């Protein structure tokens, strides 16, 4: 039965990957994948999918209950910045001041700073998407790099892995292990170097494919497949709010959430209200508010449902005997101690399709065992928080699905960059952590 269940899980993940690459409805694929897992795992398919206590429905309800309003508010904030021209004003001002050669670096650093400060990754996608639509064509950056570069900004540089980060991947260990957010600071900062090197060489310094430049109109059509059509910059120059006014709602949102500890719900609401007030004229006056607010709010609902469905598949997997078997035997992997900590964490994160979910399960189940091997809670905290950001971003990960769904980029063109930056590099970045720890201890 175990072998059959494993086959079912493999088939289910194959369905999710196929659907992602072929742009088939991910909700349909998630339902089918969950049914396959349940069927091959010996579970009641109907009860697993639609039963009141069924894992698929529980997974969806938990995710939607926690994130639906946040997704909607984040999408609304992004829409207000987009429709008002505030995004254009900020990006064009930065480019004019710094030069197009720094555009991509500015984009990555701004995204990293905001996420490091506590803005949730899923919310940041809505904020960064309008920026990217304007910045990428100006800097000659192919649109198919959007998922990879955005992943670099929000899921690799200075995220939950970096000491002091306010992301859940850095908060969860403090609650389970009793550590501080700045646990193992040297190891946390040191893991960043290979990520920086790859980003500079392969993304920041060489964004354009060979033989295709800015002066090739046909190449431009292929490279700049930006959603929403061509911008009328002369019209935006007249209509868009000023640079500092454009920054104000976002800055206030950031300060409220990170400086004063305001709940994400209230911080985002404040940002949306301030955007409506400050961008009123640019949005066409009060008469146009209804349509813009409705469109922006609704833009966040569908991606939330899609991600919730993928999370539901992970819940069905966790209800099978295979997952229980993994929990019982994974601790016996023939690996050195800290390497085993990383392997256990990233394997569970990959199975569940969630960095925070995998991290929580790994530390709750094995945290005391890890400590009993002679490692400090601080180093376990840092290694686990880095490792959980590896296999979690496989093609069925909710955030990855949303990156591609919102941008319109195909997995075929864009996922290899996402995989390198959010799967391979985070795992490779653990090597200097292991080396440094072995030297000093």
GROMACS .gro file of C-alpha atoms in nm:
model
  441
    1UNK     CA    1   0.000   0.000   0.000
    2UNK     CA    2   0.288   0.235   0.078
    3UNK     CA    3   0.436   0.187  -0.269
    4UNK     CA    4   0.099   0.256  -0.429
    5UNK     CA    5   0.059   0.570  -0.219
    6UNK     CA    6   0.404   0.694  -0.323
    7UNK     CA    7   0.311   0.640  -0.688
    8UNK     CA    8  -0.005   0.840  -0.629
    9UNK     CA    9   0.187   1.131  -0.478
   10UNK     CA   10   0.433   1.131  -0.768
   11UNK     CA   11   0.145   1.128  -1.018
   12UNK     CA   12  -0.026   1.411  -0.832
   13UNK     CA   13   0.281   1.631  -0.841
   14UNK     CA   14   0.326   1.543  -1.210
   15UNK     CA   15  -0.029   1.667  -1.273
   16UNK     CA   16   0.048   1.995  -1.096
   17UNK     CA   17   0.370   2.046  -1.291
   18UNK     CA   18   0.202   1.960  -1.623
   19UNK     CA   19  -0.084   2.198  -1.553
   20UNK     CA   20   0.156   2.476  -1.456
   21UNK     CA   21   0.364   2.437  -1.770
   22UNK     CA   22   0.060   2.408  -2.001
   23UNK     CA   23  -0.134   2.691  -1.829
   24UNK     CA   24  -0.421   2.459  -1.742
   25UNK     CA   25  -0.641   2.574  -1.454
   26UNK     CA   26  -0.438   2.519  -1.137
   27UNK     CA   27  -0.756   2.484  -0.934
   28UNK     CA   28  -0.873   2.199  -1.157
   29UNK     CA   29  -0.525   2.045  -1.140
   30UNK     CA   30  -0.517   2.076  -0.760
   31UNK     CA   31  -0.854   1.904  -0.722
   32UNK     CA   32  -0.743   1.624  -0.954
   33UNK     CA   33  -0.408   1.592  -0.777
   34UNK     CA   34  -0.575   1.576  -0.436
   35UNK     CA   35  -0.813   1.308  -0.564
   36UNK     CA   36  -0.520   1.102  -0.698
   37UNK     CA   37  -0.334   1.127  -0.366
   38UNK     CA   38  -0.646   1.023  -0.174
   39UNK     CA   39  -0.729   0.737  -0.411
   40UNK     CA   40  -0.379   0.589  -0.417
   41UNK     CA   41  -0.335   0.655  -0.045
   42UNK     CA   42  -0.639   0.451   0.053
   43UNK     CA   43  -0.839   0.754   0.168
   44UNK     CA   44  -1.204   0.821   0.094
   45UNK     CA   45  -1.181   1.051  -0.209
   46UNK     CA   46  -1.510   1.234  -0.155
   47UNK     CA   47  -1.451   1.279   0.217
   48UNK     CA   48  -1.095   1.398   0.156
   49UNK     CA   49  -1.203   1.660  -0.098
   50UNK     CA   50  -1.539   1.793   0.020
   51UNK     CA   51  -1.600   1.642   0.363
   52UNK     CA   52  -1.629   1.881   0.656
   53UNK     CA   53  -1.320   1.724   0.810
   54UNK     CA   54  -1.152   1.647   0.479
   55UNK     CA   55  -0.787   1.756   0.455
   56UNK     CA   56  -0.827   1.929   0.116
   57UNK     CA   57  -1.112   2.148   0.235
   58UNK     CA   58  -0.948   2.214   0.571
   59UNK     CA   59  -0.626   2.319   0.399
   60UNK     CA   60  -0.816   2.555   0.172
   61UNK     CA   61  -1.029   2.698   0.452
   62UNK     CA   62  -0.731   2.760   0.676
   63UNK     CA   63  -0.539   2.939   0.402
   64UNK     CA   64  -0.834   3.142   0.274
   65UNK     CA   65  -0.938   3.231   0.627
   66UNK     CA   66  -0.591   3.362   0.704
   67UNK     CA   67  -0.504   3.533   0.378
   68UNK     CA   68  -0.804   3.619   0.159
   69UNK     CA   69  -0.856   3.973   0.289
   70UNK     CA   70  -0.480   4.036   0.298
   71UNK     CA   71  -0.447   3.922  -0.063
   72UNK     CA   72  -0.736   4.144  -0.166
   73UNK     CA   73  -0.596   4.449   0.014
   74UNK     CA   74  -0.250   4.389  -0.127
   75UNK     CA   75  -0.392   4.365  -0.477
   76UNK     CA   76  -0.595   4.682  -0.417
   77UNK     CA   77  -0.286   4.873  -0.303
   78UNK     CA   78  -0.100   4.757  -0.613
   79UNK     CA   79  -0.392   4.857  -0.837
   80UNK     CA   80  -0.414   5.206  -0.685
   81UNK     CA   81  -0.043   5.258  -0.745
   82UNK     CA   82  -0.078   5.126  -1.098
   83UNK     CA   83  -0.394   5.312  -1.204
   84UNK     CA   84  -0.292   5.645  -1.052
   85UNK     CA   85   0.046   5.651  -1.221
   86UNK     CA   86   0.225   5.657  -0.884
   87UNK     CA   87   0.423   5.349  -0.981
   88UNK     CA   88   0.531   5.516  -1.304
   89UNK     CA   89   0.631   5.832  -1.118
   90UNK     CA   90   0.850   5.647  -0.869
   91UNK     CA   91   1.015   5.425  -1.127
   92UNK     CA   92   1.076   5.699  -1.385
   93UNK     CA   93   1.221   5.930  -1.120
   94UNK     CA   94   1.459   5.663  -0.996
   95UNK     CA   95   1.570   5.577  -1.347
   96UNK     CA   96   1.625   5.942  -1.437
   97UNK     CA   97   1.834   5.995  -1.125
   98UNK     CA   98   2.032   5.672  -1.121
   99UNK     CA   99   2.041   5.570  -1.488
  100UNK     CA  100   1.895   5.263  -1.656
  101UNK     CA  101   2.205   5.056  -1.577
  102UNK     CA  102   2.097   5.052  -1.211
  103UNK     CA  103   1.728   4.984  -1.273
  104UNK     CA  104   1.731   4.612  -1.203
  105UNK     CA  105   1.949   4.646  -0.895
  106UNK     CA  106   1.715   4.912  -0.756
  107UNK     CA  107   1.416   4.688  -0.820
  108UNK     CA  108   1.576   4.391  -0.642
  109UNK     CA  109   1.697   4.593  -0.345
  110UNK     CA  110   1.365   4.771  -0.293
  111UNK     CA  111   1.181   4.438  -0.299
  112UNK     CA  112   1.432   4.280  -0.062
  113UNK     CA  113   1.414   4.571   0.182
  114UNK     CA  114   1.035   4.567   0.199
  115UNK     CA  115   1.014   4.192   0.248
  116UNK     CA  116   1.297   4.199   0.503
  117UNK     CA  117   1.095   4.456   0.691
  118UNK     CA  118   0.798   4.223   0.722
  119UNK     CA  119   0.575   4.279   0.420
  120UNK     CA  120   0.448   3.934   0.329
  121UNK     CA  121   0.593   3.779   0.014
  122UNK     CA  122   0.254   3.722  -0.146
  123UNK     CA  123   0.153   4.084  -0.086
  124UNK     CA  124   0.482   4.211  -0.230
  125UNK     CA  125   0.408   4.046  -0.564
  126UNK     CA  126   0.113   4.281  -0.608
  127UNK     CA  127   0.330   4.580  -0.517
  128UNK     CA  128   0.623   4.486  -0.741
  129UNK     CA  129   0.425   4.380  -1.049
  130UNK     CA  130   0.323   4.736  -1.151
  131UNK     CA  131   0.681   4.854  -1.094
  132UNK     CA  132   0.818   4.576  -1.314
  133UNK     CA  133   0.575   4.656  -1.596
  134UNK     CA  134   0.731   4.999  -1.624
  135UNK     CA  135   1.092   4.934  -1.522
  136UNK     CA  136   1.165   4.625  -1.732
  137UNK     CA  137   1.101   4.778  -2.077
  138UNK     CA  138   1.295   5.093  -1.983
  139UNK     CA  139   1.598   4.891  -1.879
  140UNK     CA  140   1.578   4.638  -2.164
  141UNK     CA  141   1.491   4.347  -1.935
  142UNK     CA  142   1.300   4.057  -2.094
  143UNK     CA  143   0.957   4.014  -1.936
  144UNK     CA  144   1.006   3.638  -1.903
  145UNK     CA  145   1.266   3.713  -1.634
  146UNK     CA  146   1.002   3.874  -1.411
  147UNK     CA  147   0.930   3.563  -1.198
  148UNK     CA  148   1.299   3.487  -1.152
  149UNK     CA  149   1.406   3.842  -1.071
  150UNK     CA  150   1.109   3.896  -0.841
  151UNK     CA  151   1.185   3.566  -0.672
  152UNK     CA  152   1.538   3.693  -0.624
  153UNK     CA  153   1.404   4.011  -0.463
  154UNK     CA  154   1.141   3.864  -0.234
  155UNK     CA  155   1.232   3.501  -0.170
  156UNK     CA  156   1.611   3.485  -0.170
  157UNK     CA  157   1.779   3.813  -0.068
  158UNK     CA  158   1.738   3.899   0.299
  159UNK     CA  159   1.413   3.711   0.351
  160UNK     CA  160   1.333   3.476   0.636
  161UNK     CA  161   1.687   3.341   0.616
  162UNK     CA  162   1.856   3.668   0.715
  163UNK     CA  163   1.900   3.760   1.084
  164UNK     CA  164   1.643   4.012   1.204
  165UNK     CA  165   1.396   3.945   0.923
  166UNK     CA  166   1.030   3.983   1.011
  167UNK     CA  167   0.921   3.706   0.777
  168UNK     CA  168   0.751   3.397   0.917
  169UNK     CA  169   1.048   3.175   0.829
  170UNK     CA  170   1.252   3.370   1.082
  171UNK     CA  171   0.974   3.412   1.338
  172UNK     CA  172   0.860   3.047   1.361
  173UNK     CA  173   1.190   2.918   1.512
  174UNK     CA  174   1.175   3.184   1.785
  175UNK     CA  175   0.839   3.049   1.895
  176UNK     CA  176   0.945   2.684   1.893
  177UNK     CA  177   1.312   2.704   1.996
  178UNK     CA  178   1.300   3.017   2.211
  179UNK     CA  179   1.565   3.192   2.002
  180UNK     CA  180   1.592   3.556   1.892
  181UNK     CA  181   1.524   3.690   1.543
  182UNK     CA  182   1.897   3.761   1.511
  183UNK     CA  183   2.003   3.404   1.595
  184UNK     CA  184   2.335   3.295   1.438
  185UNK     CA  185   2.394   3.629   1.263
  186UNK     CA  186   2.729   3.544   1.104
  187UNK     CA  187   2.597   3.223   0.948
  188UNK     CA  188   2.284   3.404   0.832
  189UNK     CA  189   2.472   3.682   0.656
  190UNK     CA  190   2.743   3.449   0.523
  191UNK     CA  191   2.497   3.233   0.328
  192UNK     CA  192   2.410   3.535   0.114
  193UNK     CA  193   2.737   3.550  -0.084
  194UNK     CA  194   2.675   3.274  -0.345
  195UNK     CA  195   2.327   3.416  -0.404
  196UNK     CA  196   2.468   3.762  -0.467
  197UNK     CA  197   2.731   3.629  -0.706
  198UNK     CA  198   2.485   3.434  -0.919
  199UNK     CA  199   2.241   3.726  -0.929
  200UNK     CA  200   2.510   3.970  -1.042
  201UNK     CA  201   2.649   3.745  -1.313
  202UNK     CA  202   2.336   3.586  -1.453
  203UNK     CA  203   2.060   3.836  -1.390
  204UNK     CA  204   2.178   4.182  -1.295
  205UNK     CA  205   2.467   4.206  -1.541
  206UNK     CA  206   2.341   3.999  -1.832
  207UNK     CA  207   1.965   4.054  -1.860
  208UNK     CA  208   1.940   4.049  -2.241
  209UNK     CA  209   1.960   3.739  -2.462
  210UNK     CA  210   2.250   3.737  -2.704
  211UNK     CA  211   2.195   3.913  -3.034
  212UNK     CA  212   1.888   4.106  -2.917
  213UNK     CA  213   1.922   4.468  -2.820
  214UNK     CA  214   1.722   4.779  -2.751
  215UNK     CA  215   1.722   4.896  -3.114
  216UNK     CA  216   1.560   4.584  -3.261
  217UNK     CA  217   1.182   4.647  -3.286
  218UNK     CA  218   1.096   4.282  -3.349
  219UNK     CA  219   1.311   4.177  -3.055
  220UNK     CA  220   1.142   4.441  -2.841
  221UNK     CA  221   0.801   4.293  -2.921
  222UNK     CA  222   0.925   3.952  -2.810
  223UNK     CA  223   1.116   4.073  -2.505
  224UNK     CA  224   0.874   4.325  -2.365
  225UNK     CA  225   0.554   4.124  -2.342
  226UNK     CA  226   0.431   4.348  -2.066
  227UNK     CA  227   0.074   4.300  -1.959
  228UNK     CA  228  -0.160   4.597  -2.009
  229UNK     CA  229  -0.034   4.752  -2.333
  230UNK     CA  230   0.189   5.052  -2.405
  231UNK     CA  231   0.203   5.336  -2.156
  232UNK     CA  232   0.136   5.695  -2.260
  233UNK     CA  233   0.420   5.861  -2.070
  234UNK     CA  234   0.323   6.214  -2.175
  235UNK     CA  235  -0.023   6.162  -2.031
  236UNK     CA  236   0.123   6.009  -1.715
  237UNK     CA  237   0.361   6.303  -1.673
  238UNK     CA  238   0.060   6.532  -1.653
  239UNK     CA  239  -0.163   6.309  -1.443
  240UNK     CA  240   0.056   6.109  -1.204
  241UNK     CA  241   0.109   6.232  -0.847
  242UNK     CA  242   0.448   6.373  -0.747
  243UNK     CA  243   0.737   6.151  -0.642
  244UNK     CA  244   0.718   6.210  -0.267
  245UNK     CA  245   0.338   6.192  -0.261
  246UNK     CA  246   0.362   5.863  -0.452
  247UNK     CA  247   0.596   5.721  -0.190
  248UNK     CA  248   0.399   5.833   0.113
  249UNK     CA  249   0.122   5.566   0.134
  250UNK     CA  250   0.373   5.285   0.089
  251UNK     CA  251   0.615   5.432   0.343
  252UNK     CA  252   0.336   5.483   0.596
  253UNK     CA  253   0.220   5.125   0.546
  254UNK     CA  254   0.575   4.999   0.597
  255UNK     CA  255   0.634   5.209   0.910
  256UNK     CA  256   0.300   5.118   1.067
  257UNK     CA  257   0.355   4.746   1.022
  258UNK     CA  258   0.726   4.731   1.102
  259UNK     CA  259   0.787   5.034   1.320
  260UNK     CA  260   0.474   5.030   1.532
  261UNK     CA  261   0.376   4.663   1.507
  262UNK     CA  262   0.037   4.737   1.353
  263UNK     CA  263  -0.147   4.431   1.225
  264UNK     CA  264  -0.097   4.364   0.854
  265UNK     CA  265  -0.470   4.410   0.794
  266UNK     CA  266  -0.474   4.757   0.944
  267UNK     CA  267  -0.145   4.862   0.787
  268UNK     CA  268  -0.258   4.766   0.438
  269UNK     CA  269  -0.596   4.928   0.492
  270UNK     CA  270  -0.424   5.251   0.593
  271UNK     CA  271  -0.207   5.234   0.281
  272UNK     CA  272  -0.513   5.187   0.060
  273UNK     CA  273  -0.706   5.473   0.225
  274UNK     CA  274  -0.409   5.709   0.197
  275UNK     CA  275  -0.364   5.611  -0.167
  276UNK     CA  276  -0.727   5.694  -0.239
  277UNK     CA  277  -0.689   6.032  -0.067
  278UNK     CA  278  -0.354   6.134  -0.212
  279UNK     CA  279  -0.412   5.991  -0.559
  280UNK     CA  280  -0.773   6.109  -0.588
  281UNK     CA  281  -0.709   6.352  -0.873
  282UNK     CA  282  -0.481   6.108  -1.056
  283UNK     CA  283  -0.746   5.838  -1.032
  284UNK     CA  284  -1.004   6.059  -1.200
  285UNK     CA  285  -1.185   6.179  -0.891
  286UNK     CA  286  -1.430   6.014  -0.653
  287UNK     CA  287  -1.653   5.897  -0.938
  288UNK     CA  288  -1.392   5.650  -1.055
  289UNK     CA  289  -1.321   5.503  -0.711
  290UNK     CA  290  -1.585   5.233  -0.720
  291UNK     CA  291  -1.466   5.058  -1.034
  292UNK     CA  292  -1.096   5.083  -0.943
  293UNK     CA  293  -1.148   4.960  -0.587
  294UNK     CA  294  -1.365   4.670  -0.701
  295UNK     CA  295  -1.122   4.566  -0.972
  296UNK     CA  296  -0.820   4.592  -0.743
  297UNK     CA  297  -0.986   4.406  -0.455
  298UNK     CA  298  -1.113   4.130  -0.683
  299UNK     CA  299  -0.768   4.086  -0.838
  300UNK     CA  300  -0.644   3.935  -0.513
  301UNK     CA  301  -0.924   3.684  -0.462
  302UNK     CA  302  -0.857   3.442  -0.748
  303UNK     CA  303  -0.483   3.397  -0.678
  304UNK     CA  304  -0.566   3.332  -0.313
  305UNK     CA  305  -0.811   3.057  -0.409
  306UNK     CA  306  -0.556   2.899  -0.644
  307UNK     CA  307  -0.284   2.895  -0.379
  308UNK     CA  308  -0.530   2.761  -0.121
  309UNK     CA  309  -0.611   2.471  -0.353
  310UNK     CA  310  -0.242   2.383  -0.386
  311UNK     CA  311  -0.208   2.403  -0.007
  312UNK     CA  312  -0.506   2.167   0.014
  313UNK     CA  313  -0.315   1.909  -0.191
  314UNK     CA  314  -0.033   1.927   0.063
  315UNK     CA  315  -0.283   1.864   0.341
  316UNK     CA  316  -0.412   1.552   0.168
  317UNK     CA  317  -0.053   1.429   0.130
  318UNK     CA  318   0.004   1.487   0.503
  319UNK     CA  319  -0.300   1.269   0.578
  320UNK     CA  320  -0.155   0.961   0.405
  321UNK     CA  321   0.041   0.679   0.566
  322UNK     CA  322   0.338   0.774   0.347
  323UNK     CA  323   0.375   1.108   0.521
  324UNK     CA  324   0.353   0.939   0.860
  325UNK     CA  325   0.621   0.696   0.747
  326UNK     CA  326   0.840   0.983   0.631
  327UNK     CA  327   0.804   1.146   0.972
  328UNK     CA  328   0.907   0.826   1.146
  329UNK     CA  329   1.208   0.742   0.928
  330UNK     CA  330   1.346   1.070   0.801
  331UNK     CA  331   1.539   1.118   1.124
  332UNK     CA  332   1.753   0.818   1.028
  333UNK     CA  333   1.893   0.970   0.709
  334UNK     CA  334   2.266   0.880   0.680
  335UNK     CA  335   2.387   1.241   0.690
  336UNK     CA  336   2.601   1.453   0.927
  337UNK     CA  337   2.409   1.640   1.195
  338UNK     CA  338   2.358   1.993   1.055
  339UNK     CA  339   2.322   1.858   0.704
  340UNK     CA  340   2.047   1.630   0.832
  341UNK     CA  341   1.872   1.926   0.996
  342UNK     CA  342   1.870   2.101   0.658
  343UNK     CA  343   1.767   1.789   0.465
  344UNK     CA  344   1.475   1.707   0.695
  345UNK     CA  345   1.346   2.063   0.687
  346UNK     CA  346   1.364   2.107   0.310
  347UNK     CA  347   1.217   1.762   0.236
  348UNK     CA  348   0.913   1.832   0.452
  349UNK     CA  349   0.881   2.182   0.302
  350UNK     CA  350   0.891   2.026  -0.046
  351UNK     CA  351   0.624   1.769   0.036
  352UNK     CA  352   0.391   2.029   0.186
  353UNK     CA  353   0.475   2.296  -0.074
  354UNK     CA  354   0.520   2.550   0.204
  355UNK     CA  355   0.834   2.694   0.364
  356UNK     CA  356   0.661   2.804   0.683
  357UNK     CA  357   0.450   2.488   0.702
  358UNK     CA  358   0.749   2.259   0.648
  359UNK     CA  359   0.959   2.456   0.896
  360UNK     CA  360   0.689   2.434   1.162
  361UNK     CA  361   0.643   2.060   1.118
  362UNK     CA  362   1.019   1.992   1.117
  363UNK     CA  363   1.094   2.192   1.432
  364UNK     CA  364   0.789   2.072   1.625
  365UNK     CA  365   0.864   1.708   1.547
  366UNK     CA  366   1.243   1.710   1.562
  367UNK     CA  367   1.357   2.033   1.730
  368UNK     CA  368   1.441   1.867   2.063
  369UNK     CA  369   1.616   1.583   1.881
  370UNK     CA  370   1.831   1.832   1.690
  371UNK     CA  371   1.931   2.000   2.017
  372UNK     CA  372   2.010   1.662   2.174
  373UNK     CA  373   2.276   1.614   1.905
  374UNK     CA  374   2.473   1.895   2.070
  375UNK     CA  375   2.377   2.187   1.848
  376UNK     CA  376   2.263   2.521   1.988
  377UNK     CA  377   1.906   2.634   1.924
  378UNK     CA  378   2.050   2.938   1.743
  379UNK     CA  379   2.233   2.742   1.472
  380UNK     CA  380   1.935   2.507   1.431
  381UNK     CA  381   1.716   2.816   1.391
  382UNK     CA  382   1.934   2.961   1.116
  383UNK     CA  383   2.000   2.637   0.925
  384UNK     CA  384   1.633   2.538   0.930
  385UNK     CA  385   1.512   2.884   0.826
  386UNK     CA  386   1.748   2.881   0.526
  387UNK     CA  387   1.672   2.520   0.431
  388UNK     CA  388   1.295   2.560   0.436
  389UNK     CA  389   1.329   2.804   0.143
  390UNK     CA  390   1.471   2.540  -0.091
  391UNK     CA  391   1.241   2.263  -0.212
  392UNK     CA  392   0.934   2.461  -0.106
  393UNK     CA  393   0.943   2.658  -0.433
  394UNK     CA  394   0.891   2.365  -0.665
  395UNK     CA  395   0.639   2.435  -0.947
  396UNK     CA  396   0.332   2.362  -0.732
  397UNK     CA  397   0.428   2.610  -0.460
  398UNK     CA  398   0.149   2.864  -0.415
  399UNK     CA  399   0.367   3.173  -0.445
  400UNK     CA  400   0.538   3.036  -0.756
  401UNK     CA  401   0.199   2.962  -0.911
  402UNK     CA  402   0.089   3.319  -0.837
  403UNK     CA  403   0.408   3.469  -0.983
  404UNK     CA  404   0.344   3.302  -1.316
  405UNK     CA  405  -0.034   3.346  -1.311
  406UNK     CA  406  -0.019   3.720  -1.248
  407UNK     CA  407   0.268   3.791  -1.486
  408UNK     CA  408   0.146   3.581  -1.777
  409UNK     CA  409   0.494   3.429  -1.818
  410UNK     CA  410   0.506   3.063  -1.915
  411UNK     CA  411   0.679   2.812  -1.689
  412UNK     CA  412   0.875   2.694  -1.992
  413UNK     CA  413   1.046   3.031  -2.028
  414UNK     CA  414   1.066   3.152  -1.672
  415UNK     CA  415   1.080   2.867  -1.421
  416UNK     CA  416   1.446   2.771  -1.474
  417UNK     CA  417   1.548   3.107  -1.328
  418UNK     CA  418   1.307   3.068  -1.037
  419UNK     CA  419   1.442   2.719  -0.971
  420UNK     CA  420   1.802   2.837  -0.970
  421UNK     CA  421   1.741   3.130  -0.736
  422UNK     CA  422   1.484   2.986  -0.498
  423UNK     CA  423   1.562   2.613  -0.499
  424UNK     CA  424   1.922   2.542  -0.595
  425UNK     CA  425   2.099   2.850  -0.458
  426UNK     CA  426   1.937   2.853  -0.112
  427UNK     CA  427   2.043   2.491  -0.067
  428UNK     CA  428   2.395   2.558  -0.196
  429UNK     CA  429   2.417   2.864   0.027
  430UNK     CA  430   2.408   2.630   0.327
  431UNK     CA  431   2.758   2.506   0.240
  432UNK     CA  432   2.941   2.815   0.376
  433UNK     CA  433   2.720   2.794   0.686
  434UNK     CA  434   2.829   2.435   0.750
  435UNK     CA  435   3.195   2.519   0.683
  436UNK     CA  436   3.198   2.825   0.911
  437UNK     CA  437   3.021   2.642   1.193
  438UNK     CA  438   3.259   2.345   1.172
  439UNK     CA  439   3.562   2.578   1.187
  440UNK     CA  440   3.452   2.787   1.484
  441UNK     CA  441   3.311   2.489   1.674
   0.00000   0.00000   0.00000
